[in-house]
Amino acid sequence: MKFEETQTYTNLASSMAAECMDGAKYQWFADMAQQEGDACLAETLKQIATNEMAHAKVFMDFILEKEAEPAKDVDISLSYPLVGGKMPQRLQAHIESELHQGEVVYPAFARTASKEGFEDIAKAFLRVAEVEQAHHAKLKTLQQKMQNKQLYKTEQKSLWKCSNCGYSHSDVKAWEECPLCGKPQGFVVLKIEQSAY
Ligand SMILES: [Fe+2]
Ligand SMILES: [Fe+2]
């Protein structure tokens, strides 16, 4: 059977398209968060957008690698959550869609790939599923923190950094106004990993 006649081929194509849409969506959301003055949220959304585009590339690479002949076009149907409103609510449908991808869609695609004899593709679907579950958890935490006005507070001391001037300081909450450049709290990002440099 030709690769393009398998269900895995169609699943890779629809996953690639869905990941591209997700990448664009999170990039727009990052811009919105930036405009609304939340650098912390914008930073996370930008990272997620980068992840989604990388997932699209993984799926596209499999299509190109497995195919002997030029790819045929695939008709795909995708539902897309179009939710307006302010930022914490706006994220809701997308938080659910991350969970659906991570717990339902990609594990099912992995099982199909396995059945059709594509173990490498099955593993990739499962690894991407793990990332989508992590996206779900991260976005849900951020949404709850925004709703409870806790976005700039942590239980343990954290390293906060001004995305404008680079000033950083460890505390259980971020400053209201950067002590170095004076930019408001919205410019603060949480520095999770401390660089060795
Ligand atoms: Fe993804
Ligand atoms: Fe995701």
Coordinates of N, CA, C and O and ligand atoms in Angstrom, one line a residue:
M1 N 0.8 -1.2 0.0 CA 0.0 0.0 0.0 C 0.9 1.3 0.0 O 1.9 1.3 0.7
K2 N 0.5 2.2 -0.8 CA 1.3 3.4 -0.9 C 1.1 4.2 0.4 O 0.0 4.2 1.0
F3 N 2.1 5.0 0.8 CA 2.0 5.7 2.1 C 0.8 6.7 2.1 O 0.1 6.8 3.1
E4 N 0.6 7.3 0.9 CA -0.5 8.3 0.9 C -1.9 7.6 0.9 O -2.9 8.3 1.0
E5 N -2.0 6.3 0.9 CA -3.3 5.6 1.0 C -3.6 5.2 2.4 O -4.6 4.7 2.7
T6 N -2.6 5.4 3.3 CA -2.8 5.0 4.7 C -3.6 6.1 5.5 O -3.5 7.3 5.1
Q7 N -4.2 5.7 6.6 CA -4.8 6.6 7.5 C -3.8 7.5 8.1 O -4.1 8.7 8.4
T8 N -2.6 7.0 8.4 CA -1.6 7.7 9.0 C -1.2 8.9 8.2 O -0.9 10.0 8.7
Y9 N -1.2 8.8 6.9 CA -0.8 9.9 6.0 C -1.8 11.0 6.2 O -1.5 12.2 6.4
T10 N -3.1 10.7 6.2 CA -4.2 11.7 6.4 C -4.0 12.3 7.8 O -4.2 13.5 8.0
N11 N -3.8 11.5 8.8 CA -3.6 12.0 10.2 C -2.5 13.0 10.3 O -2.6 14.0 11.0
L12 N -1.4 12.6 9.6 CA -0.2 13.5 9.7 C -0.5 14.9 9.0 O -0.2 15.9 9.5
A13 N -1.3 14.8 7.9 CA -1.6 16.0 7.2 C -2.5 16.9 8.0 O -2.3 18.1 8.1
S14 N -3.6 16.3 8.6 CA -4.5 17.1 9.4 C -3.8 17.6 10.7 O -4.0 18.8 11.1
S15 N -2.9 16.8 11.2 CA -2.2 17.3 12.4 C -1.2 18.5 12.1 O -1.1 19.4 12.8
M16 N -0.6 18.4 10.9 CA 0.3 19.4 10.5 C -0.5 20.7 10.3 O -0.1 21.8 10.8
A17 N -1.7 20.6 9.7 CA -2.5 21.8 9.5 C -3.0 22.4 10.8 O -2.9 23.6 11.0
A18 N -3.4 21.5 11.7 CA -3.9 22.0 13.0 C -2.8 22.7 13.8 O -3.0 23.7 14.5
E19 N -1.5 22.1 13.7 CA -0.4 22.7 14.5 C -0.1 24.1 13.9 O 0.3 25.0 14.6
C20 N -0.1 24.2 12.6 CA 0.1 25.5 12.0 C -0.9 26.6 12.4 O -0.6 27.7 12.8
M21 N -2.2 26.1 12.5 CA -3.2 27.1 13.0 C -3.0 27.4 14.4 O -3.1 28.6 14.8
D22 N -2.6 26.4 15.2 CA -2.3 26.7 16.6 C -1.1 27.7 16.8 O -1.1 28.6 17.6
G23 N -0.1 27.4 16.0 CA 1.1 28.3 16.0 C 0.7 29.8 15.8 O 1.1 30.7 16.5
A24 N -0.1 30.0 14.7 CA -0.5 31.3 14.4 C -1.4 31.9 15.5 O -1.2 33.1 15.9
K25 N -2.3 31.1 16.0 CA -3.2 31.5 17.0 C -2.5 32.0 18.3 O -2.8 33.1 18.8
Y26 N -1.5 31.2 18.7 CA -0.8 31.6 19.9 C 0.1 32.8 19.7 O 0.4 33.6 20.6
Q27 N 0.6 33.0 18.4 CA 1.4 34.2 18.1 C 0.5 35.4 18.2 O 0.9 36.5 18.8
W28 N -0.8 35.3 17.7 CA -1.7 36.5 17.8 C -2.0 36.7 19.3 O -2.1 37.9 19.7
F29 N -2.3 35.7 20.0 CA -2.6 35.8 21.4 C -1.4 36.5 22.2 O -1.6 37.3 23.1
A30 N -0.2 36.1 21.8 CA 1.0 36.7 22.4 C 1.0 38.2 22.2 O 1.3 39.0 23.1
D31 N 0.7 38.6 20.9 CA 0.7 40.0 20.6 C -0.4 40.7 21.4 O -0.2 41.8 21.9
M32 N -1.6 40.1 21.5 CA -2.7 40.7 22.3 C -2.2 40.9 23.8 O -2.5 41.9 24.4
A33 N -1.6 39.8 24.3 CA -1.2 39.9 25.7 C -0.2 41.0 25.9 O -0.2 41.7 26.9
Q34 N 0.7 41.1 24.9 CA 1.7 42.2 25.0 C 1.0 43.6 25.0 O 1.4 44.4 25.8
Q35 N 0.0 43.7 24.1 CA -0.7 45.0 24.0 C -1.5 45.3 25.3 O -1.7 46.4 25.7
E36 N -2.0 44.2 25.9 CA -2.8 44.3 27.1 C -1.9 44.5 28.3 O -2.3 44.7 29.4
G37 N -0.5 44.5 28.1 CA 0.4 44.8 29.1 C 0.8 43.6 30.0 O 1.3 43.8 31.1
D38 N 0.7 42.4 29.5 CA 1.2 41.2 30.3 C 2.3 40.5 29.5 O 2.1 39.5 28.8
A39 N 3.5 40.9 29.8 CA 4.7 40.3 29.2 C 4.9 38.9 29.6 O 5.3 38.0 28.8
C40 N 4.5 38.6 30.8 CA 4.6 37.2 31.4 C 3.8 36.3 30.6 O 4.3 35.2 30.1
L41 N 2.6 36.6 30.3 CA 1.7 35.8 29.5 C 2.2 35.7 28.1 O 2.2 34.7 27.4
A42 N 2.5 36.9 27.5 CA 3.0 37.0 26.1 C 4.2 36.1 25.9 O 4.3 35.4 24.9
E43 N 5.1 36.1 26.9 CA 6.3 35.2 26.7 C 5.9 33.7 26.6 O 6.4 33.0 25.8
T44 N 5.0 33.3 27.5 CA 4.6 31.9 27.5 C 3.9 31.6 26.2 O 4.1 30.5 25.6
L45 N 3.0 32.5 25.8 CA 2.3 32.2 24.5 C 3.2 32.2 23.3 O 3.0 31.3 22.4
K46 N 4.3 33.0 23.3 CA 5.2 32.9 22.2 C 6.0 31.6 22.2 O 6.2 31.0 21.2
Q47 N 6.3 31.1 23.4 CA 7.0 29.8 23.5 C 6.1 28.7 23.0 O 6.6 27.8 22.3
I48 N 4.8 28.8 23.4 CA 3.9 27.7 22.9 C 3.7 27.8 21.4 O 3.7 26.8 20.7
A49 N 3.6 29.0 20.9 CA 3.5 29.2 19.4 C 4.7 28.6 18.7 O 4.6 27.9 17.7
T50 N 5.9 28.8 19.2 CA 7.1 28.1 18.7 C 7.0 26.6 18.7 O 7.4 25.9 17.7
N51 N 6.6 26.1 19.9 CA 6.4 24.6 20.0 C 5.4 24.1 18.9 O 5.7 23.1 18.3
E52 N 4.3 24.8 18.7 CA 3.3 24.3 17.8 C 3.9 24.3 16.4 O 3.6 23.3 15.6
M53 N 4.6 25.3 16.0 CA 5.2 25.3 14.7 C 6.2 24.2 14.5 O 6.3 23.6 13.4
A54 N 6.9 23.9 15.6 CA 7.9 22.8 15.5 C 7.2 21.4 15.4 O 7.7 20.6 14.7
H55 N 6.0 21.3 16.0 CA 5.2 20.1 15.9 C 4.8 19.9 14.4 O 4.8 18.8 13.8
A56 N 4.3 21.0 13.8 CA 3.9 21.0 12.4 C 5.1 20.5 11.5 O 4.9 19.7 10.6
K57 N 6.3 21.0 11.8 CA 7.4 20.6 11.0 C 7.8 19.1 11.2 O 8.1 18.4 10.2
V58 N 7.6 18.6 12.4 CA 7.8 17.2 12.7 C 6.9 16.3 11.8 O 7.3 15.4 11.1
F59 N 5.6 16.7 11.8 CA 4.6 16.0 11.0 C 4.9 16.1 9.5 O 4.8 15.2 8.7
M60 N 5.2 17.3 9.1 CA 5.5 17.6 7.6 C 6.7 16.8 7.2 O 6.8 16.2 6.1
D61 N 7.8 16.7 8.1 CA 9.0 16.0 7.7 C 8.7 14.5 7.5 O 9.3 13.8 6.6
F62 N 7.8 13.9 8.3 CA 7.4 12.5 8.1 C 6.7 12.3 6.7 O 7.0 11.4 6.0
I63 N 5.9 13.3 6.4 CA 5.2 13.2 5.1 C 6.2 13.2 4.0 O 6.2 12.3 3.1
L64 N 7.1 14.1 4.0 CA 8.2 14.2 3.0 C 9.1 13.0 3.0 O 9.5 12.6 1.9
E65 N 9.4 12.5 4.2 CA 10.4 11.4 4.3 C 9.8 10.1 3.7 O 10.5 9.3 3.1
K66 N 8.5 9.9 4.1 CA 7.9 8.6 3.7 C 7.5 8.5 2.3 O 7.2 7.4 1.8
E67 N 7.3 9.6 1.6 CA 6.7 9.6 0.3 C 7.7 9.4 -0.8 O 8.7 10.1 -0.9
A68 N 7.4 8.5 -1.7 CA 8.3 8.2 -2.8 C 7.9 9.2 -4.0 O 8.8 9.7 -4.7
E69 N 6.7 9.6 -4.0 CA 6.2 10.4 -5.1 C 5.7 11.8 -4.6 O 5.5 11.9 -3.4
P70 N 5.5 12.7 -5.5 CA 5.0 14.0 -5.0 C 3.7 13.8 -4.2 O 2.8 12.9 -4.6
A71 N 3.5 14.5 -3.1 CA 2.3 14.3 -2.3 C 1.0 14.7 -3.0 O 1.0 15.6 -3.8
K72 N 0.0 13.9 -2.7 CA -1.3 14.3 -3.2 C -2.0 15.2 -2.2 O -1.7 15.1 -1.0
D73 N -2.9 16.1 -2.7 CA -3.6 17.0 -1.8 C -4.5 16.1 -0.9 O -5.1 15.1 -1.3
V74 N -4.6 16.6 0.3 CA -5.5 15.9 1.3 C -6.6 16.8 1.7 O -6.3 18.0 2.1
D75 N -7.9 16.4 1.6 CA -9.0 17.2 2.1 C -9.1 17.0 3.6 O -9.2 15.9 4.0
I76 N -9.0 18.1 4.3 CA -9.1 17.9 5.8 C -10.2 18.8 6.3 O -10.5 19.9 5.8
S77 N -10.8 18.4 7.4 CA -11.8 19.2 8.0 C -11.4 19.4 9.5 O -11.1 18.4 10.2
L78 N -11.3 20.6 9.9 CA -10.9 20.9 11.3 C -11.9 21.8 11.9 O -12.4 22.8 11.3
S79 N -12.2 21.6 13.2 CA -13.0 22.6 13.9 C -12.1 23.5 14.6 O -11.0 23.0 15.1
Y80 N -12.4 24.7 14.7 CA -11.5 25.7 15.3 C -12.3 26.6 16.3 O -13.3 27.2 15.9
P81 N -11.8 26.6 17.5 CA -12.5 27.5 18.5 C -12.3 29.0 18.3 O -11.2 29.4 18.3
L82 N -13.4 29.7 18.0 CA -13.3 31.1 17.8 C -14.0 31.8 19.0 O -15.2 31.9 19.0
V83 N -13.2 32.2 19.9 CA -13.7 32.7 21.2 C -13.2 34.2 21.3 O -12.0 34.4 21.3
G84 N -14.2 35.1 21.6 CA -13.8 36.5 21.8 C -13.6 36.7 23.3 O -13.4 35.9 24.1
G85 N -13.8 38.0 23.6 CA -13.7 38.4 25.0 C -12.4 38.7 25.5 O -11.4 38.8 24.7
K86 N -12.2 38.9 26.8 CA -11.0 39.3 27.4 C -10.1 38.1 27.6 O -10.5 37.0 27.5
M87 N -8.8 38.4 27.9 CA -7.8 37.3 27.9 C -8.1 36.0 28.7 O -8.0 35.0 28.1
P88 N -8.3 36.1 30.0 CA -8.5 34.8 30.7 C -9.6 33.9 30.1 O -9.4 32.8 29.9
Q89 N -10.7 34.5 29.7 CA -11.8 33.8 29.1 C -11.5 33.3 27.7 O -11.8 32.2 27.3
R90 N -10.8 34.2 27.0 CA -10.5 33.9 25.6 C -9.6 32.6 25.5 O -9.7 31.9 24.5
L91 N -8.8 32.4 26.6 CA -8.0 31.2 26.5 C -8.7 29.9 26.7 O -8.2 28.8 26.4
Q92 N -9.9 29.9 27.3 CA -10.6 28.7 27.8 C -10.8 27.6 26.7 O -10.3 26.5 26.9
A93 N -11.3 28.0 25.5 CA -11.5 26.9 24.5 C -10.2 26.3 24.1 O -10.1 25.2 23.7
H94 N -9.2 27.1 24.1 CA -7.9 26.7 23.6 C -7.2 25.8 24.7 O -6.5 24.8 24.3
I95 N -7.5 26.1 25.9 CA -7.0 25.2 27.0 C -7.6 23.8 26.9 O -6.9 22.8 27.0
E96 N -8.9 23.8 26.6 CA -9.6 22.5 26.4 C -9.1 21.8 25.1 O -8.9 20.6 25.1
S97 N -8.8 22.6 24.1 CA -8.4 21.9 22.9 C -7.0 21.3 23.0 O -6.7 20.3 22.5
E98 N -6.1 21.9 23.9 CA -4.8 21.3 24.2 C -5.0 19.9 24.8 O -4.3 19.0 24.5
L99 N -5.9 19.9 25.7 CA -6.2 18.6 26.5 C -6.7 17.6 25.5 O -6.3 16.4 25.6
H100 N -7.6 18.0 24.6 CA -8.2 17.1 23.7 C -7.2 16.5 22.7 O -7.1 15.3 22.5
Q101 N -6.3 17.4 22.3 CA -5.2 16.9 21.4 C -4.3 15.9 22.2 O -3.9 14.9 21.7
G102 N -4.0 16.3 23.4 CA -3.0 15.5 24.2 C -3.5 14.2 24.8 O -2.8 13.3 24.9
E103 N -4.8 14.2 25.1 CA -5.4 13.0 25.7 C -6.2 12.1 24.7 O -6.3 10.9 25.0
V104 N -6.7 12.7 23.7 CA -7.6 11.9 22.8 C -7.0 11.8 21.4 O -6.7 10.7 20.9
V105 N -6.8 12.9 20.7 CA -6.5 12.9 19.3 C -5.2 12.2 19.0 O -5.1 11.2 18.2
Y106 N -4.1 12.7 19.6 CA -2.8 12.2 19.2 C -2.5 10.8 19.7 O -1.9 10.0 19.0
P107 N -3.0 10.4 20.9 CA -2.9 9.0 21.3 C -3.6 8.1 20.3 O -3.1 7.0 20.0
A108 N -4.8 8.5 19.8 CA -5.5 7.7 18.8 C -4.7 7.6 17.5 O -4.6 6.5 16.9
F109 N -4.1 8.7 17.1 CA -3.3 8.7 15.9 C -2.1 7.8 16.1 O -1.6 7.2 15.1
A110 N -1.6 7.8 17.3 CA -0.4 6.9 17.6 C -0.8 5.5 17.4 O 0.0 4.7 16.9
R111 N -2.0 5.1 17.9 CA -2.4 3.7 17.9 C -2.6 3.3 16.4 O -2.2 2.2 16.0
T112 N -3.2 4.2 15.6 CA -3.4 3.9 14.2 C -2.0 3.7 13.5 O -1.8 2.8 12.7
A113 N -1.1 4.6 13.8 CA 0.2 4.5 13.1 C 0.9 3.2 13.5 O 1.5 2.6 12.7
S114 N 0.7 2.8 14.8 CA 1.3 1.6 15.2 C 0.7 0.4 14.5 O 1.4 -0.5 14.0
K115 N -0.6 0.4 14.4 CA -1.3 -0.7 13.6 C -0.9 -0.8 12.2 O -0.8 -1.8 11.6
E116 N -0.6 0.4 11.6 CA -0.2 0.4 10.2 C 1.3 0.2 10.0 O 1.8 0.3 8.9
G117 N 2.0 0.0 11.1 CA 3.4 -0.4 11.1 C 4.4 0.8 11.1 O 5.6 0.6 10.8
F118 N 3.9 2.0 11.5 CA 4.8 3.1 11.5 C 5.1 3.5 13.0 O 4.6 4.4 13.6
E119 N 6.0 2.7 13.6 CA 6.4 2.9 15.0 C 7.0 4.2 15.3 O 6.8 4.9 16.3
D120 N 7.8 4.7 14.3 CA 8.5 6.0 14.5 C 7.5 7.1 14.6 O 7.5 8.0 15.4
I121 N 6.4 7.0 13.7 CA 5.4 8.1 13.7 C 4.5 8.0 15.0 O 4.2 9.0 15.6
A122 N 4.3 6.7 15.4 CA 3.5 6.5 16.6 C 4.2 7.2 17.8 O 3.6 7.9 18.6
K123 N 5.5 7.0 17.9 CA 6.3 7.6 19.0 C 6.2 9.1 19.0 O 6.0 9.8 20.0
A124 N 6.3 9.7 17.7 CA 6.3 11.1 17.6 C 4.9 11.7 18.1 O 4.8 12.7 18.8
F125 N 3.8 11.0 17.7 CA 2.5 11.4 18.1 C 2.4 11.4 19.6 O 1.8 12.3 20.2
L126 N 2.9 10.4 20.2 CA 2.8 10.3 21.7 C 3.7 11.4 22.4 O 3.3 11.9 23.4
R127 N 4.8 11.7 21.8 CA 5.7 12.7 22.4 C 5.0 14.1 22.2 O 5.0 14.9 23.2
V128 N 4.4 14.3 21.1 CA 3.7 15.6 20.9 C 2.5 15.7 21.9 O 2.2 16.7 22.5
A129 N 1.8 14.5 22.1 CA 0.7 14.5 23.0 C 1.2 14.9 24.4 O 0.4 15.7 25.1
E130 N 2.3 14.5 24.8 CA 2.9 14.9 26.1 C 3.0 16.4 26.2 O 2.7 17.0 27.2
V131 N 3.6 17.0 25.1 CA 3.8 18.4 25.1 C 2.4 19.2 25.2 O 2.3 20.1 25.9
E132 N 1.4 18.7 24.4 CA 0.1 19.3 24.5 C -0.5 19.3 25.9 O -1.1 20.2 26.3
Q133 N -0.3 18.2 26.6 CA -0.8 18.1 27.9 C -0.1 19.1 28.8 O -0.7 19.7 29.7
A134 N 1.2 19.3 28.6 CA 2.0 20.3 29.4 C 1.5 21.7 29.0 O 1.4 22.5 29.9
H135 N 1.2 21.9 27.7 CA 0.6 23.2 27.3 C -0.7 23.5 28.1 O -1.0 24.6 28.6
H136 N -1.5 22.4 28.1 CA -2.8 22.5 28.8 C -2.6 23.0 30.3 O -3.2 23.9 30.8
A137 N -1.7 22.3 31.0 CA -1.4 22.5 32.4 C -0.9 24.0 32.6 O -1.3 24.7 33.5
K138 N 0.0 24.4 31.7 CA 0.6 25.7 31.8 C -0.4 26.8 31.6 O -0.5 27.8 32.4
L139 N -1.2 26.6 30.5 CA -2.2 27.7 30.2 C -3.3 27.7 31.3 O -3.8 28.8 31.6
K140 N -3.7 26.6 31.8 CA -4.7 26.6 32.9 C -4.2 27.3 34.1 O -4.9 28.1 34.7
T141 N -2.9 27.0 34.5 CA -2.3 27.7 35.7 C -2.3 29.2 35.4 O -2.7 30.0 36.3
L142 N -1.9 29.6 34.2 CA -1.8 31.0 34.0 C -3.2 31.7 34.0 O -3.3 32.8 34.5
Q143 N -4.2 31.0 33.4 CA -5.5 31.5 33.4 C -6.0 31.7 34.8 O -6.6 32.7 35.2
Q144 N -5.8 30.7 35.7 CA -6.3 30.8 37.1 C -5.6 31.9 37.8 O -6.2 32.7 38.6
K145 N -4.3 32.0 37.6 CA -3.5 33.1 38.2 C -4.0 34.5 37.8 O -4.1 35.4 38.6
M146 N -4.4 34.6 36.5 CA -4.9 35.9 36.0 C -6.3 36.2 36.7 O -6.5 37.3 37.1
Q147 N -7.1 35.1 36.7 CA -8.5 35.3 37.3 C -8.4 35.7 38.7 O -9.2 36.5 39.2
N148 N -7.4 35.1 39.5 CA -7.2 35.4 40.9 C -6.3 36.6 41.2 O -5.9 36.8 42.3
K149 N -5.9 37.3 40.1 CA -4.9 38.4 40.2 C -3.6 37.9 40.9 O -3.1 38.6 41.8
Q150 N -3.2 36.7 40.6 CA -1.9 36.2 41.2 C -0.8 36.0 40.2 O 0.1 35.3 40.4
L151 N -1.0 36.6 39.0 CA 0.0 36.4 37.9 C 1.4 36.8 38.3 O 2.4 36.2 37.9
Y152 N 1.5 37.7 39.2 CA 2.8 38.2 39.6 C 3.2 37.8 41.0 O 4.0 38.5 41.7
K153 N 2.6 36.7 41.5 CA 2.9 36.2 42.8 C 3.2 34.7 42.7 O 2.6 34.0 41.9
T154 N 4.2 34.2 43.6 CA 4.4 32.8 43.6 C 4.6 32.4 45.1 O 4.8 33.2 46.0
E155 N 4.3 31.1 45.4 CA 4.4 30.7 46.8 C 5.8 30.7 47.3 O 6.1 31.1 48.4
Q156 N 6.7 30.2 46.5 CA 8.2 30.2 46.9 C 8.8 31.4 46.1 O 8.3 31.9 45.2
K157 N 10.0 31.8 46.7 CA 10.7 32.9 46.0 C 11.0 32.5 44.5 O 11.4 31.4 44.3
S158 N 10.8 33.5 43.6 CA 11.1 33.2 42.2 C 11.9 34.4 41.7 O 11.9 35.5 42.3
L159 N 12.6 34.1 40.6 CA 13.4 35.1 40.0 C 12.5 35.9 38.9 O 12.1 35.3 37.9
W160 N 12.3 37.1 39.2 CA 11.5 37.9 38.3 C 12.4 38.8 37.4 O 13.4 39.3 38.0
K161 N 12.0 39.0 36.2 CA 12.9 39.8 35.3 C 12.2 40.8 34.6 O 11.0 40.5 34.1
C162 N 12.7 42.0 34.4 CA 12.1 43.1 33.6 C 12.4 42.8 32.2 O 13.6 42.7 31.8
S163 N 11.4 42.6 31.3 CA 11.6 42.3 29.9 C 12.1 43.6 29.2 O 12.6 43.5 28.0
N164 N 12.1 44.7 29.8 CA 12.5 45.9 29.2 C 14.0 46.2 29.4 O 14.8 46.2 28.5
C165 N 14.4 46.2 30.7 CA 15.8 46.6 31.0 C 16.7 45.4 31.5 O 17.9 45.5 31.6
G166 N 16.0 44.2 31.8 CA 16.8 43.1 32.2 C 17.0 43.0 33.7 O 17.6 42.0 34.1
Y167 N 16.6 44.0 34.4 CA 16.8 43.9 35.9 C 16.1 42.7 36.4 O 15.0 42.4 36.0
S168 N 16.7 41.9 37.3 CA 16.0 40.8 37.9 C 16.2 40.7 39.4 O 17.2 41.3 40.0
H169 N 15.3 40.1 40.1 CA 15.3 40.1 41.6 C 14.4 38.9 42.0 O 13.4 38.6 41.4
S170 N 14.9 38.3 43.1 CA 14.2 37.1 43.6 C 13.3 37.5 44.8 O 13.7 38.1 45.8
D171 N 12.0 37.1 44.7 CA 11.0 37.4 45.7 C 9.8 36.6 45.5 O 9.7 35.9 44.5
V172 N 8.8 36.7 46.5 CA 7.5 35.9 46.3 C 6.6 36.7 45.4 O 5.6 36.2 45.0
K173 N 6.9 38.0 45.1 CA 6.1 38.7 44.2 C 6.9 39.7 43.4 O 8.0 40.1 43.8
A174 N 6.4 40.1 42.2 CA 7.1 41.0 41.4 C 6.9 42.5 41.8 O 5.9 42.7 42.5
W175 N 7.8 43.3 41.5 CA 7.6 44.8 41.8 C 6.4 45.4 41.0 O 6.0 44.9 39.9
E176 N 5.9 46.5 41.5 CA 4.8 47.2 40.8 C 5.4 48.0 39.7 O 4.8 48.2 38.7
E177 N 6.6 48.5 40.0 CA 7.2 49.4 39.0 C 8.7 49.0 39.0 O 9.3 48.9 40.1
C178 N 9.3 48.8 37.9 CA 10.7 48.3 37.8 C 11.6 49.3 38.6 O 11.7 50.5 38.2
P179 N 12.4 48.8 39.6 CA 13.3 49.7 40.3 C 14.4 50.3 39.4 O 14.9 51.4 39.8
L180 N 14.7 49.7 38.3 CA 15.7 50.2 37.4 C 15.2 51.1 36.4 O 15.6 52.3 36.2
C181 N 14.2 50.7 35.6 CA 13.8 51.5 34.4 C 12.4 52.1 34.6 O 12.0 52.9 33.8
G182 N 11.7 51.7 35.7 CA 10.4 52.3 36.0 C 9.2 51.8 35.2 O 8.1 52.2 35.3
K183 N 9.5 50.7 34.3 CA 8.3 50.2 33.5 C 7.4 49.5 34.5 O 7.8 48.9 35.5
P184 N 6.1 49.5 34.1 CA 5.1 48.9 35.0 C 5.2 47.3 35.1 O 5.9 46.7 34.3
Q185 N 4.4 46.8 36.0 CA 4.5 45.3 36.3 C 4.3 44.4 35.1 O 4.8 43.3 35.0
G186 N 3.5 44.9 34.2 CA 3.2 44.2 33.0 C 4.4 43.8 32.2 O 4.4 42.9 31.3
F187 N 5.5 44.4 32.4 CA 6.8 44.1 31.7 C 7.6 43.0 32.4 O 8.5 42.5 31.8
V188 N 7.1 42.5 33.5 CA 7.8 41.5 34.3 C 7.6 40.1 33.6 O 6.5 39.8 33.3
V189 N 8.7 39.4 33.5 CA 8.6 38.0 33.2 C 9.2 37.1 34.3 O 10.1 37.6 35.0
L190 N 8.7 35.9 34.4 CA 9.2 35.0 35.4 C 10.3 34.2 34.8 O 10.2 33.6 33.8
K191 N 11.5 34.3 35.4 CA 12.7 33.7 34.9 C 12.7 32.3 35.6 O 13.2 32.2 36.7
I192 N 12.3 31.3 34.8 CA 12.2 30.0 35.4 C 13.5 29.3 35.5 O 13.9 28.7 36.5
E193 N 14.3 29.4 34.4 CA 15.6 28.7 34.4 C 16.7 29.8 34.6 O 16.7 30.8 33.8
Q194 N 17.6 29.6 35.5 CA 18.7 30.5 35.6 C 19.8 30.1 34.7 O 20.3 29.0 34.7
S195 N 20.2 31.0 33.8 CA 21.2 30.7 32.9 C 22.6 30.7 33.6 O 22.8 31.4 34.6
A196 N 23.5 29.9 33.1 CA 24.8 29.8 33.8 C 25.7 31.1 33.4 O 26.8 31.3 33.9
Y197 N 25.2 31.9 32.4 CA 26.0 33.0 32.0 C 25.7 34.3 32.8 O 24.7 34.7 32.9
Ligands
FE1 FE 1.4 21.1 19.1
FE2 FE -0.1 22.8 22.2

